[in-house]
Structures are given as structure tokens and as C-alpha cells.
Tab-separated table of C-alpha atoms in Angstrom:
chain	number	residue	atom	x	y	z
A	1	MET	CA	52.935	-8.753	-2.717
A	2	LYS	CA	50.450	-7.087	-5.068
A	3	LYS	CA	48.200	-4.275	-3.900
A	4	GLY	CA	44.605	-4.102	-5.175
A	5	PHE	CA	41.431	-6.122	-5.355
A	6	THR	CA	40.939	-9.486	-6.921
A	7	LEU	CA	38.256	-10.061	-9.524
A	8	LEU	CA	36.247	-12.099	-7.006
A	9	GLU	CA	36.312	-9.278	-4.445
A	10	LEU	CA	35.127	-6.759	-7.053
A	11	LEU	CA	32.361	-9.124	-8.138
A	12	ILE	CA	31.149	-9.550	-4.538
A	13	VAL	CA	31.068	-5.768	-4.031
A	14	MET	CA	29.103	-5.313	-7.280
A	15	VAL	CA	26.542	-7.940	-6.214
A	16	ILE	CA	26.091	-6.247	-2.823
A	17	ILE	CA	25.641	-2.817	-4.447
A	18	GLY	CA	23.142	-4.271	-6.930
A	19	PHE	CA	21.164	-5.859	-4.104
A	20	LEU	CA	21.065	-2.583	-2.143
A	21	ILE	CA	19.904	-0.654	-5.216
A	22	THR	CA	17.155	-3.204	-5.866
A	23	MET	CA	15.932	-3.099	-2.268
A	24	SER	CA	15.867	0.695	-2.145
A	25	GLY	CA	13.988	0.786	-5.471
A	26	LEU	CA	11.337	-1.581	-4.119
A	27	ALA	CA	10.964	0.472	-0.942
A	28	TYR	CA	10.588	3.650	-3.017
A	29	GLN	CA	7.942	2.010	-5.221
A	30	GLY	CA	6.017	0.887	-2.124
A	31	SER	CA	6.034	4.410	-0.737
A	32	LEU	CA	4.679	5.757	-4.053
A	33	VAL	CA	1.798	3.248	-3.918
A	34	LYS	CA	0.961	4.263	-0.344
A	35	ALA	CA	1.129	7.957	-1.262
A	36	ARG	CA	-1.263	7.475	-4.220
A	37	ASP	CA	-3.679	5.529	-2.015
A	38	ALA	CA	-3.548	8.252	0.665
A	39	ARG	CA	-4.344	10.853	-1.991
A	40	ARG	CA	-7.247	8.728	-3.268
A	41	LYS	CA	-8.771	8.529	0.211
A	42	ASP	CA	-8.318	12.270	0.799
A	43	ASP	CA	-9.833	13.069	-2.605
A	44	LEU	CA	-12.907	10.947	-1.912
A	45	ARG	CA	-13.373	12.498	1.532
A	46	ASN	CA	-13.215	15.974	-0.074
A	47	ILE	CA	-15.768	14.915	-2.691
A	48	GLN	CA	-17.926	13.504	0.114
A	49	VAL	CA	-17.926	16.917	1.851
A	50	ALA	CA	-18.922	18.570	-1.450
A	51	LEU	CA	-21.722	16.006	-1.928
A	52	GLU	CA	-23.101	16.659	1.556
A	53	THR	CA	-22.967	20.436	0.970
A	54	TYR	CA	-24.737	19.957	-2.372
A	55	LYS	CA	-27.466	17.938	-0.640
A	56	ASN	CA	-27.886	20.547	2.122
A	57	VAL	CA	-28.488	23.232	-0.531
A	58	ASN	CA	-30.486	21.210	-3.097
A	59	GLY	CA	-32.241	18.584	-0.965
A	60	HIS	CA	-30.704	15.641	-2.879
A	61	TYR	CA	-27.388	14.299	-4.149
A	62	PRO	CA	-26.433	14.814	-7.823
A	63	ASP	CA	-28.067	12.186	-10.027
A	64	THR	CA	-26.103	9.939	-12.334
A	65	ASP	CA	-27.294	9.406	-15.850
A	66	THR	CA	-26.640	6.983	-18.674
A	67	ARG	CA	-25.432	9.331	-21.401
A	68	CYS	CA	-21.751	8.418	-21.043
A	69	ARG	CA	-22.134	4.775	-20.054
A	70	PRO	CA	-25.454	3.403	-21.311
A	71	ALA	CA	-24.900	-0.038	-19.757
A	72	HIS	CA	-24.735	1.328	-16.196
A	73	ASN	CA	-25.218	4.530	-14.205
A	74	TRP	CA	-21.756	5.001	-12.699
A	75	LYS	CA	-20.014	8.333	-13.258
A	76	MET	CA	-16.278	7.793	-13.575
A	77	SER	CA	-13.366	10.213	-13.265
A	78	THR	CA	-12.291	8.960	-16.707
A	79	ASP	CA	-15.624	9.855	-18.362
A	80	THR	CA	-15.929	12.232	-21.258
A	81	CYS	CA	-18.984	12.726	-23.444
A	82	ALA	CA	-18.348	14.435	-26.757
A	83	GLY	CA	-15.069	15.682	-25.278
A	84	ALA	CA	-16.685	17.282	-22.199
A	85	PRO	CA	-15.842	15.917	-18.731
A	86	ARG	CA	-18.850	14.275	-17.071
A	87	TRP	CA	-17.368	13.402	-13.683
A	88	ILE	CA	-19.960	14.858	-11.219
A	89	SER	CA	-19.860	18.219	-12.985
A	90	GLU	CA	-22.711	19.491	-10.746
A	91	LEU	CA	-20.207	19.925	-7.898
A	92	THR	CA	-17.625	22.052	-9.689
A	93	SER	CA	-17.185	25.759	-8.979
A	94	THR	CA	-19.900	26.010	-6.284
A	95	TYR	CA	-19.192	23.040	-4.005
A	96	ILE	CA	-15.598	22.102	-4.786
A	97	LYS	CA	-12.990	24.249	-6.514
A	98	THR	CA	-11.525	21.494	-8.672
A	99	LEU	CA	-13.028	18.041	-8.895
A	100	PRO	CA	-10.157	15.608	-8.274
A	101	ILE	CA	-9.378	12.655	-10.471
A	102	ASP	CA	-7.480	9.496	-9.604
A	103	PRO	CA	-3.658	9.913	-9.664
A	104	VAL	CA	-3.410	7.164	-12.296
A	105	ASN	CA	-6.908	7.569	-13.841
A	106	THR	CA	-7.000	4.599	-16.198
A	107	ASP	CA	-10.132	2.790	-17.237
A	108	ALA	CA	-10.468	-0.066	-19.685
A	109	LEU	CA	-14.075	-0.582	-18.705
A	110	ASP	CA	-16.181	-3.419	-19.926
A	111	ALA	CA	-19.450	-1.481	-19.883
A	112	ASN	CA	-21.426	-4.469	-18.607
A	113	ILE	CA	-19.670	-4.902	-15.266
A	114	PHE	CA	-18.830	-2.843	-12.207
A	115	PRO	CA	-16.596	0.137	-12.962
A	116	TYR	CA	-13.260	-1.519	-12.344
A	117	THR	CA	-11.359	-4.671	-12.716
A	118	VAL	CA	-7.945	-5.376	-11.225
A	119	GLY	CA	-5.297	-2.930	-12.440
A	120	GLU	CA	-7.695	-0.116	-13.389
A	121	PHE	CA	-7.767	3.094	-11.406
A	122	ALA	CA	-10.507	5.732	-11.443
A	123	TYR	CA	-13.012	7.314	-9.069
A	124	ALA	CA	-16.628	6.191	-9.396
A	125	TYR	CA	-19.882	7.805	-8.214
A	126	LEU	CA	-23.405	6.398	-8.249
A	127	SER	CA	-26.764	7.869	-7.262
A	128	SER	CA	-29.512	6.608	-9.515
A	129	THR	CA	-33.075	5.346	-9.489
A	130	GLY	CA	-33.547	1.671	-8.721
A	131	GLY	CA	-30.704	-0.780	-8.750
A	132	PHE	CA	-29.547	-3.435	-6.294
A	133	GLY	CA	-33.069	-4.932	-6.342
A	134	CYS	CA	-34.319	-1.987	-4.308
A	135	ASP	CA	-36.824	0.793	-4.717
A	136	LEU	CA	-34.412	3.709	-4.607
A	137	THR	CA	-34.898	7.252	-5.786
A	138	ALA	CA	-32.062	9.105	-7.460
A	139	GLY	CA	-30.474	11.626	-5.151
A	140	GLU	CA	-31.365	9.983	-1.835
A	141	TYR	CA	-28.112	8.027	-1.567
A	142	TYR	CA	-24.670	7.847	-3.139
A	143	ILE	CA	-21.788	5.429	-3.446
A	144	LEU	CA	-18.314	6.859	-4.018
A	145	THR	CA	-15.478	4.415	-4.564
A	146	THR	CA	-11.983	3.860	-5.890
A	147	HIS	CA	-9.571	0.978	-6.298
A	148	LEU	CA	-6.554	0.960	-3.946
A	149	GLU	CA	-3.146	-0.261	-5.106
A	150	ASN	CA	-1.929	-1.506	-1.723
A	151	PRO	CA	-3.628	-4.858	-1.005
A	152	GLN	CA	-2.634	-4.610	2.682
A	153	ASP	CA	-4.446	-1.296	3.215
A	154	ARG	CA	-6.591	-1.569	6.355
A	155	GLU	CA	-9.271	0.761	4.991
A	156	GLN	CA	-10.258	-1.494	2.105
A	157	SER	CA	-13.957	-2.142	1.910
A	158	GLN	CA	-15.162	-5.692	1.446
A	159	GLY	CA	-18.943	-5.164	1.675
A	160	PRO	CA	-21.759	-5.801	1.389
A	161	PHE	CA	-22.691	-2.179	2.025
A	162	LYS	CA	-25.996	-1.139	3.546
A	163	ILE	CA	-27.701	1.606	1.515
A	164	ASN	CA	-30.842	1.647	3.650
A	165	ASP	CA	-32.842	-0.802	5.788
A	166	THR	CA	-33.689	-3.067	2.834
A	167	CYS	CA	-30.932	-2.493	0.274
A	168	LEU	CA	-27.442	-3.942	0.227
A	169	PHE	CA	-24.798	-3.105	-2.348
A	170	GLN	CA	-22.261	-5.829	-3.122
A	171	MET	CA	-19.490	-5.532	-5.702
A	172	THR	CA	-19.268	-8.858	-7.486
A	173	GLY	CA	-18.578	-10.103	-10.954
A	174	LYS	CA	-15.866	-11.472	-13.182
A	175	GLY	CA	-12.591	-9.631	-12.677
A	176	VAL	CA	-13.913	-7.211	-10.041
A	177	SER	CA	-11.229	-6.116	-7.630
A	178	GLU	CA	-11.739	-6.456	-3.889
A	179	ASP	CA	-9.148	-3.748	-3.158
A	180	LEU	CA	-11.769	-1.000	-2.991
A	181	TYR	CA	-12.255	2.014	-0.782
A	182	VAL	CA	-15.946	2.887	-0.507
A	183	LEU	CA	-17.687	5.949	0.952
A	184	MET	CA	-21.454	6.175	1.164
A	185	ASN	CA	-23.880	8.750	2.459
A	186	PRO	CA	-24.170	8.551	6.233
């Protein structure tokens, strides 16, 4: 009688080990996605506190401008103008120590649509005059948003979002993701 394993037994063990490695890799990847989304939400809440402090001191929220993105007024965490960061720079040093950026921070923006499409990750801020078919003044409201990676996240925002009694903000358009987390002024 021979001692040892047959080729079939070794093959079965290798398949089982491969399956276990694959499953643990998928679970690890899922936990990374959830961790990045948790950081995104925390970052936006910290920015929201800085925005409210800014408004308490200055009487308005920081305005967005069109120098970086002429087709729309969104400030993005991926923005640079002539090599200088433009991502709500009014908040830095006085209202927030370091202005956070998205953990992935990618942006292949088509300048004529909403700041993200599926698979792009950046933080976006808006507070500008007009827009949404409403008579709005820059600095009286803000919208702060990011794309979440986990489509099952319960804090995703579907909208429409009420800016004031007459204005609603709805994110629509070709390729716009619905996996968004949105904070607005209270």
C-alpha cells in the first residue's frame, strides 16, 4: 500500500485553497470600498462645519467662480488653475487646517455636464448666482457632494434636493451617477 496523496486529491485541495483566497480577496476589496466611502462622508461633514463657520464670520458661504471650469460653477477637489489648487481655498488655514480631497480623486470631466459620471471620484462644491431656474444669490446656499463607490450605501442621495422654497436641485444628464452623497446648507 502506497502512502501519499493522489493527483486528484491534490487538485481538489488546490481548488479549495484558490476559492478561499478569491473569497477573502473580494471581502477585503469590499471593506476598502466601505472605508473610502466612510472617509468621504466624514470629509464632507468636516468641510460642512468649516463652511458654516465661514458663513458665521463672513455672512455668506464662499462663492464659486468660473475660472477653472468655464462651462459650470462647480469647484472640484481635482481642480487646479495655472498649477494652483482651487478647491474652496477660502476655507484653508482659518476654517479648516487641511482641505480634504477624495481618497481616489479622479476626474475625467466633460465640462458640459454635472461634475461626475460613473467611475469618477472627487468632491464638488457649488454656491453661485442663479442656476436651477431660480433667483439665487451666491453665498446664500451651498451644495457639497461626492460619488460613493458602494451602491448599497444607505446614505446615498437620490434627490431632488430643496435649496429654498422655490428651488429644487436635481442631478440628471447622460452618464450621471446616482450613487451620490449630498450635503446642503441647513
